[in-house]
Coordinates of C-alpha atoms and ligand atoms in Angstrom, one line a residue:
X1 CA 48.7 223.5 238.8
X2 CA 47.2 222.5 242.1
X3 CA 49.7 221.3 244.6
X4 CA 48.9 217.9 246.1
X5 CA 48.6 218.4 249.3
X6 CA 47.5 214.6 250.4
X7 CA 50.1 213.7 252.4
X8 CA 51.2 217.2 253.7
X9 CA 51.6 216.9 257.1
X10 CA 49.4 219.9 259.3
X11 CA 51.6 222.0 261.5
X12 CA 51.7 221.3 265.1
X13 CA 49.1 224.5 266.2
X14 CA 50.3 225.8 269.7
X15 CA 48.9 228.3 272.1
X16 CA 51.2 229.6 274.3
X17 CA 49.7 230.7 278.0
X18 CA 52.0 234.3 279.8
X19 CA 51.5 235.7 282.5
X20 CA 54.6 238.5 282.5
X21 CA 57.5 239.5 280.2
X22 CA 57.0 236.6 277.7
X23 CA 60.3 236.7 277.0
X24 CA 59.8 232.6 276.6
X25 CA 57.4 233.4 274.0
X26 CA 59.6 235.7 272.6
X27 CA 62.2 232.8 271.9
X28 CA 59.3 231.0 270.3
X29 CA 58.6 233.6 268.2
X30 CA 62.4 234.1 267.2
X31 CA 62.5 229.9 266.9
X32 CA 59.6 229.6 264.3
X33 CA 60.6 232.8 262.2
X34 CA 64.4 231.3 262.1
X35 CA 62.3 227.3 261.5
X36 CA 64.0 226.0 264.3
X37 CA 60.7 225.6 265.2
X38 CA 57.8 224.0 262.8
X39 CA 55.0 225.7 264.4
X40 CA 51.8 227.9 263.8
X41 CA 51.9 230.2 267.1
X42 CA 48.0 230.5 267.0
X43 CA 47.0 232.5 269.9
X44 CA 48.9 233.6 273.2
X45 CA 46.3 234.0 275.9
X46 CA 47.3 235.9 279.4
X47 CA 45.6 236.6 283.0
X48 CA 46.8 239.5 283.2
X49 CA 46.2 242.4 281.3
X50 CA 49.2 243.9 281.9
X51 CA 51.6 241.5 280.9
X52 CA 54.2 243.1 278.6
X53 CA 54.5 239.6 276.5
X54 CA 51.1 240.5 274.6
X55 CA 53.1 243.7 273.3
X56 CA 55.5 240.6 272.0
X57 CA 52.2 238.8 270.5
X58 CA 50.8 242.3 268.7
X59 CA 54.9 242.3 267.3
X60 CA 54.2 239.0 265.9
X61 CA 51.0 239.2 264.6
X62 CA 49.9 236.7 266.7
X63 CA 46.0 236.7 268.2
X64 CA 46.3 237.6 272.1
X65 CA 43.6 237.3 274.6
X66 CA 43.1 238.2 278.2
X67 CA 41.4 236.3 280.1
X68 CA 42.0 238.4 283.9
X69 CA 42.1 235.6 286.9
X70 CA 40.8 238.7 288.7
X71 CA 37.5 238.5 287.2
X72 CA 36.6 235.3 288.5
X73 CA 36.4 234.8 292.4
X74 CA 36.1 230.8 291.9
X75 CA 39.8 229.1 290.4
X76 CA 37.4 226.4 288.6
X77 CA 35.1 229.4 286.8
X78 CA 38.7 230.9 285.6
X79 CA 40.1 227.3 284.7
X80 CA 36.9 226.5 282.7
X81 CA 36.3 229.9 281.0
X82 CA 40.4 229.9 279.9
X83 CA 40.2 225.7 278.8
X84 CA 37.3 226.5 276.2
X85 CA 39.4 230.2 275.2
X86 CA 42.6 227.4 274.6
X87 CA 40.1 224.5 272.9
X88 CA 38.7 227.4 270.9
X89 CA 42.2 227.5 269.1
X90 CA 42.0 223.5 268.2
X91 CA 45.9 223.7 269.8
X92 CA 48.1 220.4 269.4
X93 CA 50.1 222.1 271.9
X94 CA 49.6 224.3 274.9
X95 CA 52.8 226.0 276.0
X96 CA 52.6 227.5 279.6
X97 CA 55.7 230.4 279.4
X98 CA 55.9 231.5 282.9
X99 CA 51.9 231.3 283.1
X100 CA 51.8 232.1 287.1
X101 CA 48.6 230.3 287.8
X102 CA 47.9 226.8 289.2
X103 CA 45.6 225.0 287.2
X104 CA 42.6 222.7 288.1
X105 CA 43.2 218.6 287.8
X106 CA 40.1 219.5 285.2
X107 CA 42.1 221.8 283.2
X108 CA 44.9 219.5 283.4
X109 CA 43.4 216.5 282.3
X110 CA 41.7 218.0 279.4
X111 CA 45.1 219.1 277.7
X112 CA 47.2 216.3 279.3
X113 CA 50.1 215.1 277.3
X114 CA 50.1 218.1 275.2
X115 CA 50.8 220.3 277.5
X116 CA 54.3 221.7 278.4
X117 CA 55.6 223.6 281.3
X118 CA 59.0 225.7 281.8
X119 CA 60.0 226.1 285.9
X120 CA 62.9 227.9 287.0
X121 CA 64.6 225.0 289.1
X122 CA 66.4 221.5 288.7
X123 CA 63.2 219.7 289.5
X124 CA 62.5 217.8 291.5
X125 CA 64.4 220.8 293.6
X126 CA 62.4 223.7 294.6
X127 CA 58.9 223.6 293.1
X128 CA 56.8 226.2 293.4
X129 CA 58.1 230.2 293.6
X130 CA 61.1 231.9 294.6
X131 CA 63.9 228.8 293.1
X132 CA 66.5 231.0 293.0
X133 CA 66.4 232.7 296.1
X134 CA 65.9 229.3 297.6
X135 CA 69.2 227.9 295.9
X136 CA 70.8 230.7 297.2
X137 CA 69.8 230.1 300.3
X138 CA 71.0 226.7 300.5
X139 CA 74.1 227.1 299.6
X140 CA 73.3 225.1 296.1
X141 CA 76.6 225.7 293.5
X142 CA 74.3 225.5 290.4
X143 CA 70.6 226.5 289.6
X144 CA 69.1 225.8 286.4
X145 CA 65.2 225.0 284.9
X146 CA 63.5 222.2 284.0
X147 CA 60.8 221.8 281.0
X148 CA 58.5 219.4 281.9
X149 CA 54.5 217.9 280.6
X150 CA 52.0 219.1 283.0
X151 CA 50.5 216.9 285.4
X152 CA 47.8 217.9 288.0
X153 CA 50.7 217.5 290.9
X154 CA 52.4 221.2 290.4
X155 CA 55.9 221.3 289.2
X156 CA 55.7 217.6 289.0
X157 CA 54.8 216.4 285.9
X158 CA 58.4 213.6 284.1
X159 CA 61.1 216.1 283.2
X160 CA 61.6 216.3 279.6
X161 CA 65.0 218.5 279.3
X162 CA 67.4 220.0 281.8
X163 CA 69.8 222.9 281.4
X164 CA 71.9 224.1 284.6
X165 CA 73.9 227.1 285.3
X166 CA 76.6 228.0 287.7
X167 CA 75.5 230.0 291.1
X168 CA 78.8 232.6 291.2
X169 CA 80.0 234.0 294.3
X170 CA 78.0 237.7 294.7
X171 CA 74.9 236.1 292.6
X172 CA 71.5 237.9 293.7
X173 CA 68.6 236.2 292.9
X174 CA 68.0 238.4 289.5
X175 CA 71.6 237.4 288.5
X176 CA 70.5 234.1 288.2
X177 CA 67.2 234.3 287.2
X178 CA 68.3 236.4 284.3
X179 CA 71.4 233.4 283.5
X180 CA 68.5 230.7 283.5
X181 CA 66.4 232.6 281.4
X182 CA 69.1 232.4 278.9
X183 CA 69.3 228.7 278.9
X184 CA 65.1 228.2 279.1
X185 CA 64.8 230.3 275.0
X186 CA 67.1 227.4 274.2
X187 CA 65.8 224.5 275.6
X188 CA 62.1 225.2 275.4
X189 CA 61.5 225.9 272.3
X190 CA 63.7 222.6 271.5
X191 CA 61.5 220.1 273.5
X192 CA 58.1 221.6 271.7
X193 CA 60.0 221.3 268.4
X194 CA 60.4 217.3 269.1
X195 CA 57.0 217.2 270.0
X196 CA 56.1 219.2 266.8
X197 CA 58.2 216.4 264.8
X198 CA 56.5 213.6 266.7
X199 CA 59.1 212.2 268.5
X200 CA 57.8 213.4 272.5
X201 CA 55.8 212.2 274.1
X202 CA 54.2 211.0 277.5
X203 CA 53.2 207.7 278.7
X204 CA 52.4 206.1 281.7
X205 CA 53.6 209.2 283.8
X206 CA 57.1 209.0 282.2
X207 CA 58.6 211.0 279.0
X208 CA 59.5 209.2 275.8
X209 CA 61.6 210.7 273.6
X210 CA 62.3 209.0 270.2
X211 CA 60.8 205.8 271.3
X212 CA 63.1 205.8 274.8
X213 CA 61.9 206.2 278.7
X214 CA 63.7 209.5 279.6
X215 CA 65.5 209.2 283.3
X216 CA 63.6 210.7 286.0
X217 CA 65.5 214.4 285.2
X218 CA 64.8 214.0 281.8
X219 CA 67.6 214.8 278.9
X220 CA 70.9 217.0 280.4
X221 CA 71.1 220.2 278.6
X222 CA 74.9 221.1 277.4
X223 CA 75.4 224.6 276.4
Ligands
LIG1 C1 60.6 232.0 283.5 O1 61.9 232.0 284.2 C2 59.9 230.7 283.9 O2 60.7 229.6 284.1 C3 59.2 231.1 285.1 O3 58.8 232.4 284.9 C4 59.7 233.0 284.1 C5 58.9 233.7 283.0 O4 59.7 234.5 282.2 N1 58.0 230.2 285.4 C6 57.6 229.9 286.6 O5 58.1 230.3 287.6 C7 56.4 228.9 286.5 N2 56.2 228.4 287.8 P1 59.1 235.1 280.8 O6 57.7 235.7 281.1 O7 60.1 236.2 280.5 O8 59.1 234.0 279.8

């Protein structure tokens, strides 16, 4: 017999954008194969060829493509050459997991509202690079990360989900890089599943999350 697929509901397709270890893709990876996450992982597309996460991808079975920032000496030539390599995909979601490249308003505005973003920090705190170091630095008793829909301001787009961790006495930078890592394959992987379930979303430069206006730092994260 032929199933009736009618009112089967399409899984959320999502392309997931590295630029380094990919051990956030990794959690998405582990996240679909346990279904904590209802998701075809189409295509994980990198700048840089050297990035270990598309050994991650090849793991999975998962279609990988480089598309090297180095071979374009113009940002909007990259931007436009990686936007149609993402449409290409038909993605419902574009995941950027530690993607180390600033994207054009163009880029942007072609994926906006479906488009999610992991960054090291308690935003608003310490946009841009080196959060940890810069925590450290100011004497800051917790650091933490922040996932968060992509605007064109960077790092700035309405928090979705927070998780924090403690900054302990002797902490290096990598100590707590490698702590927040362990908090960011939890929660990421968690706001793109209530996206997949159609519950996030963002309007009017806010996040709404089962039908309520998130707070400006979006949900707290409780390990
Ligand atoms: C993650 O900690 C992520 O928050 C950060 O890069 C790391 C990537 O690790 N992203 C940014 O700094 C973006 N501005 P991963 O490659 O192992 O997932």
């Amino acid at each position: 017999m032929i199933p009736d697929t009618t009112n089967a509901r399409a899984k959320t397709r999502i392309v997931v954008l590295i630029s380094g270890s990919g051990s956030n893709l990794q959690a998405f990876i582990d996240a679909r194969d346990n279904r904590q996450l209802d998701a075809d992982l189409v295509a994980v597309i990198s700048n840089r060829p050297e990035a270990t996460g598309l050994e991650r991808a090849a793991r999975a079975g998962i279609t990988s493509r480089v598309i090297d920032h180095q071979a374009y000496p113009q940002r909007l030539d990259f931007d436009r050459t990686l936007a149609a390599a993402v449409a290409d995909y038909k993605p419902d979601l574009v995941i950027l997991a530690g993607f180390m490249r600033i994207l054009s308003a163009e880029f942007v505005d072609r994926f906006s509202g479906r488009m999610l973003n992991i960054h090291p920090s308690l935003l608003p705190k310490y946009p841009g690079l080196n959060t940890h170091q810069r925590a450290l630095d100011a004497g800051d008793n917790e650091a933490g990360t922040t996932v968060h829909f992509v605007t064109s301001q960077l790092d700035g787009g309405p928090p979705i989900v927070q998780g924090a961790v403690p900054i302990i006495s002797g902490d290096s930078a990598a100590d707590i890089a490698a702590r927040v890592l362990g908090v960011e394959h939890v929660i990421f992987p968690m706001a793109a599943q209530w996206y997949c379930e159609g519950r996030l979303s963002m309007q009017d430069g806010a996040t709404l999350l089962d039908g309520e206006v998130l707070a400006p730092t979006g949900r707290t994260f409780e390990a």
